[in-house]
PDB file of C-alpha atoms in Angstrom:
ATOM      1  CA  UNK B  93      38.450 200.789  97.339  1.00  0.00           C
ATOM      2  CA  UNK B  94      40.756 197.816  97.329  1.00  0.00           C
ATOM      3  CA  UNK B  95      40.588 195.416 100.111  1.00  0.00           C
ATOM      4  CA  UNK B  96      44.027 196.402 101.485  1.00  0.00           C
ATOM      5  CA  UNK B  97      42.069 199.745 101.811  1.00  0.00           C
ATOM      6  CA  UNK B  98      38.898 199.005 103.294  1.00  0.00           C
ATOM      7  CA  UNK B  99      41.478 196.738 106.119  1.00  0.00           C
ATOM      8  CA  UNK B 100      43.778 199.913 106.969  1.00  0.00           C
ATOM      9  CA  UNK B 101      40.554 201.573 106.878  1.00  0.00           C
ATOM     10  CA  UNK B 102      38.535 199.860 109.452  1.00  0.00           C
ATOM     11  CA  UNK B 103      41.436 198.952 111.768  1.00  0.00           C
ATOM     12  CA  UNK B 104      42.184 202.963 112.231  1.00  0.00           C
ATOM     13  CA  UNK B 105      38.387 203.007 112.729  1.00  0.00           C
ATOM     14  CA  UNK B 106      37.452 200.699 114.920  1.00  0.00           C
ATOM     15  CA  UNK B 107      40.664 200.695 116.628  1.00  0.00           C
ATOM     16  CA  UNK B 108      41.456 196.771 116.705  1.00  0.00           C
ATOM     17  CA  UNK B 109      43.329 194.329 114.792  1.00  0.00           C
ATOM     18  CA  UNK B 110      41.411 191.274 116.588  1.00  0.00           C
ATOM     19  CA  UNK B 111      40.087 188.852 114.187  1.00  0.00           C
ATOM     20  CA  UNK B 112      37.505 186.710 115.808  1.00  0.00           C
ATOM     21  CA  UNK B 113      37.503 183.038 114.555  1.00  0.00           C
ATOM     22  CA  UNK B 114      33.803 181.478 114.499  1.00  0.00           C
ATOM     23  CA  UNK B 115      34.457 177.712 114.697  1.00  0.00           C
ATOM     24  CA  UNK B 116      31.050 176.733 115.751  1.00  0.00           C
ATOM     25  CA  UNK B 117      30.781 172.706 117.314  1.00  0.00           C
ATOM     26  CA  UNK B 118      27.453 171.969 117.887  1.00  0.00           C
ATOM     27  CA  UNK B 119      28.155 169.900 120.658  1.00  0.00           C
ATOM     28  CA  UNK B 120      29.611 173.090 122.668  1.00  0.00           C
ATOM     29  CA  UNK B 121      27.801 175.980 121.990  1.00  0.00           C
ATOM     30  CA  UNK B 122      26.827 178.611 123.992  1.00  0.00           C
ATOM     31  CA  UNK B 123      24.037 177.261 126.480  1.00  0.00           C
ATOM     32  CA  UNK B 124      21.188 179.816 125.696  1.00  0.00           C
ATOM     33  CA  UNK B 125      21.946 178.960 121.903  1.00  0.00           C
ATOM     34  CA  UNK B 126      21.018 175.484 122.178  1.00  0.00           C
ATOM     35  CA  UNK B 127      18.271 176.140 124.542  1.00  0.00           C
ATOM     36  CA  UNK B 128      16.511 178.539 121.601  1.00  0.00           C
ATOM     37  CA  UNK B 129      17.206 175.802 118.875  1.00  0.00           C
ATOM     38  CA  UNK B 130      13.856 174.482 117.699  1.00  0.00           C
ATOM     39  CA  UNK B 131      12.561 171.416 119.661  1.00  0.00           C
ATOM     40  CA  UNK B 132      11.589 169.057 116.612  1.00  0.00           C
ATOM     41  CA  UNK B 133      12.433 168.850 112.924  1.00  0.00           C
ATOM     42  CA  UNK B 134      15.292 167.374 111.328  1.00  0.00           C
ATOM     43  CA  UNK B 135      18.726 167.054 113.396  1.00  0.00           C
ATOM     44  CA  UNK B 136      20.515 169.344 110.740  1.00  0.00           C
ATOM     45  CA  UNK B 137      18.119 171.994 110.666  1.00  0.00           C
ATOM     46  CA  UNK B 138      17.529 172.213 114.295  1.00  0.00           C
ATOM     47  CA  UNK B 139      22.028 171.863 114.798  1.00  0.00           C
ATOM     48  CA  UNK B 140      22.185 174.708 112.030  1.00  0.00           C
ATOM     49  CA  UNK B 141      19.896 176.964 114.029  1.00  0.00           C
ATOM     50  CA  UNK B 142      21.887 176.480 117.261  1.00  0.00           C
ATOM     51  CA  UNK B 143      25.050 177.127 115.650  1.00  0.00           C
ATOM     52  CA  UNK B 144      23.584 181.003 113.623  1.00  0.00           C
ATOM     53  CA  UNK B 145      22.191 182.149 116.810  1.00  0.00           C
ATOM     54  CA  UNK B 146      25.634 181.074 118.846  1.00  0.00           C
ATOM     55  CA  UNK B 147      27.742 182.529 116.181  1.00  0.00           C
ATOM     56  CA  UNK B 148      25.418 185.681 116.539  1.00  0.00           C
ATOM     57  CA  UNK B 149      25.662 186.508 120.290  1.00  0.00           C
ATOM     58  CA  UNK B 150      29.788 185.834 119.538  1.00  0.00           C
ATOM     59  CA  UNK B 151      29.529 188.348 117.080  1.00  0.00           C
ATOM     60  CA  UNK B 152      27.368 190.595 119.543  1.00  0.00           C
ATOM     61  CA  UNK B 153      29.436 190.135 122.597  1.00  0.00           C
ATOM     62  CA  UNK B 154      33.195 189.870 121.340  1.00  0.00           C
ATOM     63  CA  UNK B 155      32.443 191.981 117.879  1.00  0.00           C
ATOM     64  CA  UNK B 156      32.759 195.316 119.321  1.00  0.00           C
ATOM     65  CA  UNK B 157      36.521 194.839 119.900  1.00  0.00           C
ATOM     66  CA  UNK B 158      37.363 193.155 116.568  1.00  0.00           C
ATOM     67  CA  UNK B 159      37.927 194.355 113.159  1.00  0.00           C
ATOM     68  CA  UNK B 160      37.025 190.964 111.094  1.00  0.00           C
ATOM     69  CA  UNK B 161      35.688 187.441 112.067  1.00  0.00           C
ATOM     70  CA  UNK B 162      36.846 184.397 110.496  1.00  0.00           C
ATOM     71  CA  UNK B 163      34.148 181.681 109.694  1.00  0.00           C
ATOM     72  CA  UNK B 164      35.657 178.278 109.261  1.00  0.00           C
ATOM     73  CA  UNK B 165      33.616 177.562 106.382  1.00  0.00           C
ATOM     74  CA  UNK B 166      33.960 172.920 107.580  1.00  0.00           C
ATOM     75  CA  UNK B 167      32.188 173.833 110.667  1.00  0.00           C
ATOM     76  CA  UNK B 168      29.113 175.189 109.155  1.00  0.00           C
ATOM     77  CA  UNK B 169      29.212 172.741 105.835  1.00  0.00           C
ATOM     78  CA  UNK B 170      29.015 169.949 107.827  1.00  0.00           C
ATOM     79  CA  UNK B 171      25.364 170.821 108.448  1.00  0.00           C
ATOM     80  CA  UNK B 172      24.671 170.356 104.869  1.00  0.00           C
ATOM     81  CA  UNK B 173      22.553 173.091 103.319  1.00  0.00           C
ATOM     82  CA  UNK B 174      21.148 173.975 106.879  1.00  0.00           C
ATOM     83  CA  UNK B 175      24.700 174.761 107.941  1.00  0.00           C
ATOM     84  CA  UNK B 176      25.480 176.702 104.502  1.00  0.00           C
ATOM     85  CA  UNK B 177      22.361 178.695 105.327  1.00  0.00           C
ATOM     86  CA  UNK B 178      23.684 179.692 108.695  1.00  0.00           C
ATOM     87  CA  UNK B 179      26.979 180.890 107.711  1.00  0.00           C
ATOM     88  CA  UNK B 180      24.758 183.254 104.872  1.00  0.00           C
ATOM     89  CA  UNK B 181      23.031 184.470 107.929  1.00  0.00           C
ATOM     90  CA  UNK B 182      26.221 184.724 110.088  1.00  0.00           C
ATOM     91  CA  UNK B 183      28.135 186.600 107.350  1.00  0.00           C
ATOM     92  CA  UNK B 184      24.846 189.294 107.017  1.00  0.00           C
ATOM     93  CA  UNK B 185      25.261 189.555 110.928  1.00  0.00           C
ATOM     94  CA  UNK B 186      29.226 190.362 111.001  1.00  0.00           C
ATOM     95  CA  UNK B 187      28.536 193.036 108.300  1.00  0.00           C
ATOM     96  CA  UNK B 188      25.520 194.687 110.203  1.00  0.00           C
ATOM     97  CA  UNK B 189      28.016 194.720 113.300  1.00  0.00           C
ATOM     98  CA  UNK B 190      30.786 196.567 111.063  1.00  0.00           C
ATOM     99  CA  UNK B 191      32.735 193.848 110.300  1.00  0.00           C
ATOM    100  CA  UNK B 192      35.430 192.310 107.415  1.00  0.00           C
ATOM    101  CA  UNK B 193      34.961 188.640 106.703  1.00  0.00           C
ATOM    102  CA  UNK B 194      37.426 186.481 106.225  1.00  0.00           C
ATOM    103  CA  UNK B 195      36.024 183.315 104.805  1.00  0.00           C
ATOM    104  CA  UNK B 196      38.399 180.388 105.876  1.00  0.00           C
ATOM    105  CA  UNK B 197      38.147 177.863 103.844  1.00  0.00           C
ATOM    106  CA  UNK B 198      41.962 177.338 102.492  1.00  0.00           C
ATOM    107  CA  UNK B 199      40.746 176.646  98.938  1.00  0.00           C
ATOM    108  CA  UNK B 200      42.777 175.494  96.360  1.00  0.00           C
ATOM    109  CA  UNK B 201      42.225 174.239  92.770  1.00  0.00           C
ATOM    110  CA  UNK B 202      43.359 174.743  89.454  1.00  0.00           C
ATOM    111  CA  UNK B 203      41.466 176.932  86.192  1.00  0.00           C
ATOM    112  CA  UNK B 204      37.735 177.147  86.457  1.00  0.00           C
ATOM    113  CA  UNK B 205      37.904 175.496  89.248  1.00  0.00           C
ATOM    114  CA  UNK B 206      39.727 177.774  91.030  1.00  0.00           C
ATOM    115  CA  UNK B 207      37.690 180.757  89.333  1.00  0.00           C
ATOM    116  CA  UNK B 208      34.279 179.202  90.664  1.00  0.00           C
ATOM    117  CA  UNK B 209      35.453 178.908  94.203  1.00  0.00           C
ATOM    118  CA  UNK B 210      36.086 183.258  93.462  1.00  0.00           C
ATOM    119  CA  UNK B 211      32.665 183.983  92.785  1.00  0.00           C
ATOM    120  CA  UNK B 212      31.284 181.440  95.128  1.00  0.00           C
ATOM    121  CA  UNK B 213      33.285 183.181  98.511  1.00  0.00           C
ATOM    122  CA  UNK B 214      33.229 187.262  97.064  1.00  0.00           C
ATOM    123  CA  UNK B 215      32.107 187.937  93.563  1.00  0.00           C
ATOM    124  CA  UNK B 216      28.660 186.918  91.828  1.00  0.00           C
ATOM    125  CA  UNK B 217      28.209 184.419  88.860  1.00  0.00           C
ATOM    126  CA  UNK B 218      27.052 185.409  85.468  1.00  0.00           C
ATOM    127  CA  UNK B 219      24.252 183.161  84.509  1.00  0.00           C
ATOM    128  CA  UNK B 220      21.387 183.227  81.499  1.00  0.00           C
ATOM    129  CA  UNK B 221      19.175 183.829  83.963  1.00  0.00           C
ATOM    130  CA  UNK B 222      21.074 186.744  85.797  1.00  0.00           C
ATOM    131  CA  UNK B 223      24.003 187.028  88.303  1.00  0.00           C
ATOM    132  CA  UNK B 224      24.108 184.587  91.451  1.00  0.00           C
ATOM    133  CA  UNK B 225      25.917 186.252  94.740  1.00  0.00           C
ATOM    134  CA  UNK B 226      28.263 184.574  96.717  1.00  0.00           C
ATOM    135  CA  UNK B 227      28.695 184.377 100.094  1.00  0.00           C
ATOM    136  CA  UNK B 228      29.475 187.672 100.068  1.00  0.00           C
ATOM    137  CA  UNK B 229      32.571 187.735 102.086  1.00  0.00           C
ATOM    138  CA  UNK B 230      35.642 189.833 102.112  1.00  0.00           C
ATOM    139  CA  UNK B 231      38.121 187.664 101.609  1.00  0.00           C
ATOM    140  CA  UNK B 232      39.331 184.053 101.943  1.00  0.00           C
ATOM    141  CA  UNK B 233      42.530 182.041 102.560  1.00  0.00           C
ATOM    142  CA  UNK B 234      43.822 179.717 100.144  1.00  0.00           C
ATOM    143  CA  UNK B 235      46.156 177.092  99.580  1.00  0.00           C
ATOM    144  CA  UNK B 236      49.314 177.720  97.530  1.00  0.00           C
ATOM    145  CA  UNK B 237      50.290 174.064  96.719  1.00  0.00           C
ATOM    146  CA  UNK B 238      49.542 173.678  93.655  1.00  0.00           C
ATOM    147  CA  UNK B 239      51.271 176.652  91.724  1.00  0.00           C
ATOM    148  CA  UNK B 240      51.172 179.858  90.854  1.00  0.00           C
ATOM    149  CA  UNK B 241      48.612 179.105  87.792  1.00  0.00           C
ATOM    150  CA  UNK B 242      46.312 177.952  90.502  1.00  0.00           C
ATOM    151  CA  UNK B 243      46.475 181.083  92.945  1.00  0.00           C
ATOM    152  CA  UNK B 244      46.317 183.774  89.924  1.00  0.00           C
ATOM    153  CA  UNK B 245      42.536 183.051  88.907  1.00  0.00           C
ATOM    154  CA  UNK B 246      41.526 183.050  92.748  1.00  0.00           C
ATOM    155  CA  UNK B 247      43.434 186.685  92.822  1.00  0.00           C
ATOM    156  CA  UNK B 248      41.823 187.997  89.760  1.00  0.00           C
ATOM    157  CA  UNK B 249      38.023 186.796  90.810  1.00  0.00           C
ATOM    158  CA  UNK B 250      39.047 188.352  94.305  1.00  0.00           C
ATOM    159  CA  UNK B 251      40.554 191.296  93.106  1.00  0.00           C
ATOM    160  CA  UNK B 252      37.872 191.724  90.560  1.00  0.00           C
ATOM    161  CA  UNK B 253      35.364 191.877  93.848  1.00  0.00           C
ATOM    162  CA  UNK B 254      37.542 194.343  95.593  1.00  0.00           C
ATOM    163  CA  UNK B 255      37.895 191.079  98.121  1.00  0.00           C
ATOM    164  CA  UNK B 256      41.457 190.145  99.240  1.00  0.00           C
ATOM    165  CA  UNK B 257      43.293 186.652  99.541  1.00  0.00           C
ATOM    166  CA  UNK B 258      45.832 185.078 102.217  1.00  0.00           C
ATOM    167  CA  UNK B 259      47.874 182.123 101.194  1.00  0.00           C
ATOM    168  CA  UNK B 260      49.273 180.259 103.372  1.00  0.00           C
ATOM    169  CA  UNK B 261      52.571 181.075 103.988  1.00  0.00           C
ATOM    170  CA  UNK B 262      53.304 178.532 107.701  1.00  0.00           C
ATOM    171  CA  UNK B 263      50.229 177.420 109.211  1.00  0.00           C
ATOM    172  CA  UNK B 264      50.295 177.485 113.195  1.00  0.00           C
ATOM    173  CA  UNK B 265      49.867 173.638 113.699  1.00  0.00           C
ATOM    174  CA  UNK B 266      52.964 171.535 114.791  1.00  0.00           C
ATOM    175  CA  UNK B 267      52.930 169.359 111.480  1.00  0.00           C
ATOM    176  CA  UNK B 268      53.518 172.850 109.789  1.00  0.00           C
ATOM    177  CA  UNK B 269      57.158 171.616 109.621  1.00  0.00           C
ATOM    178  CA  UNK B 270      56.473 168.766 107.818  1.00  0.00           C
ATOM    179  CA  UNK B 271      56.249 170.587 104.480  1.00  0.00           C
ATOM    180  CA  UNK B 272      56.678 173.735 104.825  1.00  0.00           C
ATOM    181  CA  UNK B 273      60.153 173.510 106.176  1.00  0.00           C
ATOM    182  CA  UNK B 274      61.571 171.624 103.650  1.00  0.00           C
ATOM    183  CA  UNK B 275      64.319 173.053 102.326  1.00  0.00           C
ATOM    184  CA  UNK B 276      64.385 173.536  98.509  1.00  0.00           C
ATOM    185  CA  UNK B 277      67.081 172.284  96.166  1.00  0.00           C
ATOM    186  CA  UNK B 278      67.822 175.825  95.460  1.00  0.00           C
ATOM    187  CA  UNK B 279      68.512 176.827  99.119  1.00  0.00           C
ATOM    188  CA  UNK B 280      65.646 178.092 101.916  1.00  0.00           C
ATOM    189  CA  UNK B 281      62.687 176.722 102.910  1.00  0.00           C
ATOM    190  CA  UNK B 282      59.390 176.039 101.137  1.00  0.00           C
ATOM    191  CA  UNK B 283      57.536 178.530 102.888  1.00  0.00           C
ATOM    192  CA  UNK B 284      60.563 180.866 102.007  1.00  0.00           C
ATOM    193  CA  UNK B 285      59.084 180.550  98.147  1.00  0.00           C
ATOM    194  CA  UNK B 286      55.289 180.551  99.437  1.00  0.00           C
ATOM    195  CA  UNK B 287      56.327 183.778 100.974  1.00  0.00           C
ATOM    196  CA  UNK B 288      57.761 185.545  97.242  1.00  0.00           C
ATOM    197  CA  UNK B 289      54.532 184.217  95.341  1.00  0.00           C
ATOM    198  CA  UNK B 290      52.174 185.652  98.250  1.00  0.00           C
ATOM    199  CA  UNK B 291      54.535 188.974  96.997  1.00  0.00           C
ATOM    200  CA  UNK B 292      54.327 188.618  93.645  1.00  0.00           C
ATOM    201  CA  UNK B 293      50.804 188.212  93.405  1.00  0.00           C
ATOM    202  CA  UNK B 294      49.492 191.023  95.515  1.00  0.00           C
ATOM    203  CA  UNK B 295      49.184 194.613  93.833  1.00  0.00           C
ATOM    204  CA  UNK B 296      48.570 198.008  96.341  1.00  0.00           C
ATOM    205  CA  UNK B 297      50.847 200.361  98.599  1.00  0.00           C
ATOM    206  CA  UNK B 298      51.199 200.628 101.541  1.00  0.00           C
ATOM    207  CA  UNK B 299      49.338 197.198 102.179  1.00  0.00           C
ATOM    208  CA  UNK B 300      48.963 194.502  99.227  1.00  0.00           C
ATOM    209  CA  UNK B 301      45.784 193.122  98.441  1.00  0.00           C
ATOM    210  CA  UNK B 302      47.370 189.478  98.591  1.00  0.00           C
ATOM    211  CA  UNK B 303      48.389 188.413 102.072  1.00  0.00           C
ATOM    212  CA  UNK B 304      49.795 185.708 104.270  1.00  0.00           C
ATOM    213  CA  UNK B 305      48.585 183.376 106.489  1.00  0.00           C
ATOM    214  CA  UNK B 306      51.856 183.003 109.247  1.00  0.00           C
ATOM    215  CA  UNK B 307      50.829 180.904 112.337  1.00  0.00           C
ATOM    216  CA  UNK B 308      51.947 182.750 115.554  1.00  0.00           C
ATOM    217  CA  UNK B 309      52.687 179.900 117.422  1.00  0.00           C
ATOM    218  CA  UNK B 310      56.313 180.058 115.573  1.00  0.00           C
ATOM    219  CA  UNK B 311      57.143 183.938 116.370  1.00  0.00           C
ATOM    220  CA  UNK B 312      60.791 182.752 115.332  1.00  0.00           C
ATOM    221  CA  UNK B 313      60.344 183.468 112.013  1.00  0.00           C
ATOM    222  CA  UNK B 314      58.409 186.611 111.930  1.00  0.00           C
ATOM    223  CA  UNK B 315      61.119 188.920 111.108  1.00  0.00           C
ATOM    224  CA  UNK B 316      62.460 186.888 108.360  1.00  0.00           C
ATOM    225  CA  UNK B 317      58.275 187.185 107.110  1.00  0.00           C
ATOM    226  CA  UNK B 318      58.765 190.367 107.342  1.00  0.00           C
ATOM    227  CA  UNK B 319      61.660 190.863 105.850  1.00  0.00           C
ATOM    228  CA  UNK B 320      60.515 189.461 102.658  1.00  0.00           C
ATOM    229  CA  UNK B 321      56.670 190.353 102.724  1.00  0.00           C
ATOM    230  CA  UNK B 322      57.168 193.779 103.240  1.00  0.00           C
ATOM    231  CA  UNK B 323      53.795 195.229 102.309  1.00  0.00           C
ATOM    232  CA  UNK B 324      51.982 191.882 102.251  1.00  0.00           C
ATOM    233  CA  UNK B 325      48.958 191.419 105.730  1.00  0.00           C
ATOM    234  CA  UNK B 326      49.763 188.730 107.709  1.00  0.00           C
ATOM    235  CA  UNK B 327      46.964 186.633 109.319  1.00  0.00           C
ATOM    236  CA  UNK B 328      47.854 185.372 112.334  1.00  0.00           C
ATOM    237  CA  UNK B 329      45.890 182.546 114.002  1.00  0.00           C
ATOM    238  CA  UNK B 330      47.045 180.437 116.666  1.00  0.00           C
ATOM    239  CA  UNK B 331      46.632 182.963 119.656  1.00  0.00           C
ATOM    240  CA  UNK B 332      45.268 181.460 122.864  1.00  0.00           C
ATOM    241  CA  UNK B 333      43.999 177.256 122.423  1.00  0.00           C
ATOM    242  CA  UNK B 334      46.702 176.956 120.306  1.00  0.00           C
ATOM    243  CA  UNK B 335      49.454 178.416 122.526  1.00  0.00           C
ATOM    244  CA  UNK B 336      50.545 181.497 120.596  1.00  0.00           C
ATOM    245  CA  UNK B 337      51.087 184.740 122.478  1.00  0.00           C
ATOM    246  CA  UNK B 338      50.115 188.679 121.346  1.00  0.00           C
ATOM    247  CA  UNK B 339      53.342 189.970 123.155  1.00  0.00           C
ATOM    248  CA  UNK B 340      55.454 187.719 120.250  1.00  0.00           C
ATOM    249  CA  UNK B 341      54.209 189.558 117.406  1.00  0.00           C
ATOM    250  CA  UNK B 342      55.566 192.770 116.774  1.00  0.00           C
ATOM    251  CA  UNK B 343      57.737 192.342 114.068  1.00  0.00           C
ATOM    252  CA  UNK B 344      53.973 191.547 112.418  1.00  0.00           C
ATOM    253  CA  UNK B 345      53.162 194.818 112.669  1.00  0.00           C
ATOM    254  CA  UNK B 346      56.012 196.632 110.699  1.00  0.00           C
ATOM    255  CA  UNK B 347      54.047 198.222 108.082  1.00  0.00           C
ATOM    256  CA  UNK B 348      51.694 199.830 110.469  1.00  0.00           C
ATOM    257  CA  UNK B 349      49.051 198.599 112.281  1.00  0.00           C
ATOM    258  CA  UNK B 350      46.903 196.732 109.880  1.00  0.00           C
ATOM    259  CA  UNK B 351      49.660 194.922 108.926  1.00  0.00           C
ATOM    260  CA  UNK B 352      48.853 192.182 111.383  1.00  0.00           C
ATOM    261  CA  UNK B 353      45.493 190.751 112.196  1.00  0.00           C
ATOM    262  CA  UNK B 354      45.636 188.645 114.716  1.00  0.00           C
ATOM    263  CA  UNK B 355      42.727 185.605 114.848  1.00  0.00           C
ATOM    264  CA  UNK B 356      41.761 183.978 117.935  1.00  0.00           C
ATOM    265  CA  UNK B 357      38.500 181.342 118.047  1.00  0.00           C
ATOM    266  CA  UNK B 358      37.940 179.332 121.155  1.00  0.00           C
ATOM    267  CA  UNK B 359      40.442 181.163 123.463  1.00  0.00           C
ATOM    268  CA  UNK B 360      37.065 184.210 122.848  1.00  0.00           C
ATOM    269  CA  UNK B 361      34.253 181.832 122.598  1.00  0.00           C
ATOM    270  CA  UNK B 362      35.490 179.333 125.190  1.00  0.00           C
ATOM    271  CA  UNK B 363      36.517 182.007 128.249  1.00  0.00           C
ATOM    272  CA  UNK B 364      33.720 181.425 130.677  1.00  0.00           C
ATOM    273  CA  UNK B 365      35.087 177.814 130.671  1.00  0.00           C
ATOM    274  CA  UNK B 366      38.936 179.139 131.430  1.00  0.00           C
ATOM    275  CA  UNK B 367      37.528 182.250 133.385  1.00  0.00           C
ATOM    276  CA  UNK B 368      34.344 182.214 134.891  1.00  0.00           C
ATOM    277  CA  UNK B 369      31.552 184.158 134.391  1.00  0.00           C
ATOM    278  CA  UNK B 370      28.796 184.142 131.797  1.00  0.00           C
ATOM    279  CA  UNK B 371      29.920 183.622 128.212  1.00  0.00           C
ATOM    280  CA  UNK B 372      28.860 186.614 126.451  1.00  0.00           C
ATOM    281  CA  UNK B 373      30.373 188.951 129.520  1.00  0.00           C
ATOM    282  CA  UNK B 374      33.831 186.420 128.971  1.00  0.00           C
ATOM    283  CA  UNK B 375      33.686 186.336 125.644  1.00  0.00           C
ATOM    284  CA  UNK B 376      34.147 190.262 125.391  1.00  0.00           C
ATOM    285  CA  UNK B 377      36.326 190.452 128.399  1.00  0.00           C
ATOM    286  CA  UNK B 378      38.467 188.346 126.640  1.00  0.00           C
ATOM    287  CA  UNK B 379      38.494 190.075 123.000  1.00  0.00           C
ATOM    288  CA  UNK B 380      39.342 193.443 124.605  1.00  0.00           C
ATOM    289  CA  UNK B 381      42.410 192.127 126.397  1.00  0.00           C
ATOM    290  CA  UNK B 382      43.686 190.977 123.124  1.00  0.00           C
ATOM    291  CA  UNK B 383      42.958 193.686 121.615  1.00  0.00           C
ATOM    292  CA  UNK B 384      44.467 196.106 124.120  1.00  0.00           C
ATOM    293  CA  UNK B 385      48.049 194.052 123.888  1.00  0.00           C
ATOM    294  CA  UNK B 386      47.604 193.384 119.762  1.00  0.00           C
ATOM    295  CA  UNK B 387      47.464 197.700 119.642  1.00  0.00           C
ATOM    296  CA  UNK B 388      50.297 198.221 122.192  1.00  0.00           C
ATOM    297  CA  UNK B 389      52.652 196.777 120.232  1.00  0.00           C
ATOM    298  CA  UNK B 390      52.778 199.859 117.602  1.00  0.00           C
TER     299      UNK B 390
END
């Protein structure tokens, strides 16, 4: 099955088109996670610990009403090997919980390069010695900038996986406008042209395999999205810390359901601090009222 697929699949199954973003600070994790962390040893392996057992009671609490979680791959890296070890053990977790992974990571490069960065998110590398897995995700975002020659060798190691990719199309922060508004010499914005390579590149009906990273904190341009990325997935991030609403989506969801996946991160793991409560009880309180607006708007 193609990752398109395997999306439309799940979504239908599991009734949810919530990604949950794991962007794990070790400075403001879950209480009980830091409490369990190992009280001596060296400060990365004892962070990295903290951070796989918060990212596991996320998973746990909020996972149930999600379809995918989104790992910012910085967050764990940062931790050095420790930290790369955690998000190993974070992605086993999602995928014993019935979850897509969306490694988010916004990688970009050019040749074998670009290739290796493939096999090092969703594939496995050939070796003399035998074939080294990956992270084993389902798919990753990447960066567009540097051309299409760039993109098509992440696609084919992706594709070759049965893994997806989302390019980024406009990213939800405010300095999104800096670039990707721009408006080309040949009329229309940048992201206007990000949007017909994220088309050109992705293969499958009704979904593509390729699809788009479109920030909803700028609604306003949805339906044009749409409009030109017919069949293409959009990723959505932005809901909740960043300011973007559910209710502003629809035109997201055009091609059916699984069209849009909306990703929230600290607006889930943060709730207890906005809400009250306990943050596991929060945490899923929170995911389910996204995901019960995300699914009314079809």
């Amino acid at each position: 099955m193609t990752f398109a697929d395997r999306l439309a699949g799940l979504v239908r199954a599991r009734g949810s088109q919530i990604v949950l973003g794991l962007d794990p600070d070790p400075a403001r994790l879950w209480p009980d996670a830091v409490a369990g962390a190992p009280a001596e040893g060296p400060p990365a392996r004892r962070a990295a610990a903290a951070v796989r057992a918060h990212c596991a009671a996320l998973i746990d609490a909020a996972g149930p009403a999600c379809v995918a979680v989104k790992p910012q791959l910085a967050c764990f890296e940062r931790l050095g090997a420790d930290g790369w070890a955690a998000l190993a053990a974070t992605v086993e977790h999602a995928r014993e919980a019935g979850l897509l992974v969306l490694a988010d990571g916004k990688r970009g490069d050019i040749s074998v390069s670009a290739a290796a960065y493939a096999q090092a998110l969703v594939g496995s590398t050939p070796t003399p010695f035998g074939d080294v897995p990956g992270l084993g995700a389902d798919a990753f975002t990447a960066n567009p900038l540097l051309g299409v020659d760039a993109l098509a060798p992440l696609v084919d190691g992706a594709r070759a996986a049965g893994a997806g990719v989302f390019v980024l199309v406009r990213t939800s922060n405010p300095g999104a406008a800096d670039v990707f508004d721009l408006e080309l010499a040949s009329g229309g914005p940048l992201w206007e042209r990000l949007a017909a390579i994220a088309v050109e590149l992705g293969e499958g009906v009704p979904l593509a395999d390729v699809g788009a990273v479109t920030g909803a904190t700028f609604p306003e341009h949805l339906a044009r999205m749409r409009e030109l990325m017919p069949r293409t997935p959009f990723l959505l991030p932005g809901i909740g810390a960043q300011g973007g609403s559910v209710e502003s989506l629809a035109p997201a969801f055009a091609p059916g359901r699984a069209g849009g996946l909306v990703s929230a991160s600290r607006s889930i793991a943060n709730a207890h601090r906005q809400h009250g409560g306990d943050p596991a009880g929060a945490a899923r309180r929170e995911a389910e009222r996204l995901r019960e607006a995300a699914w009314r708007l079809v």
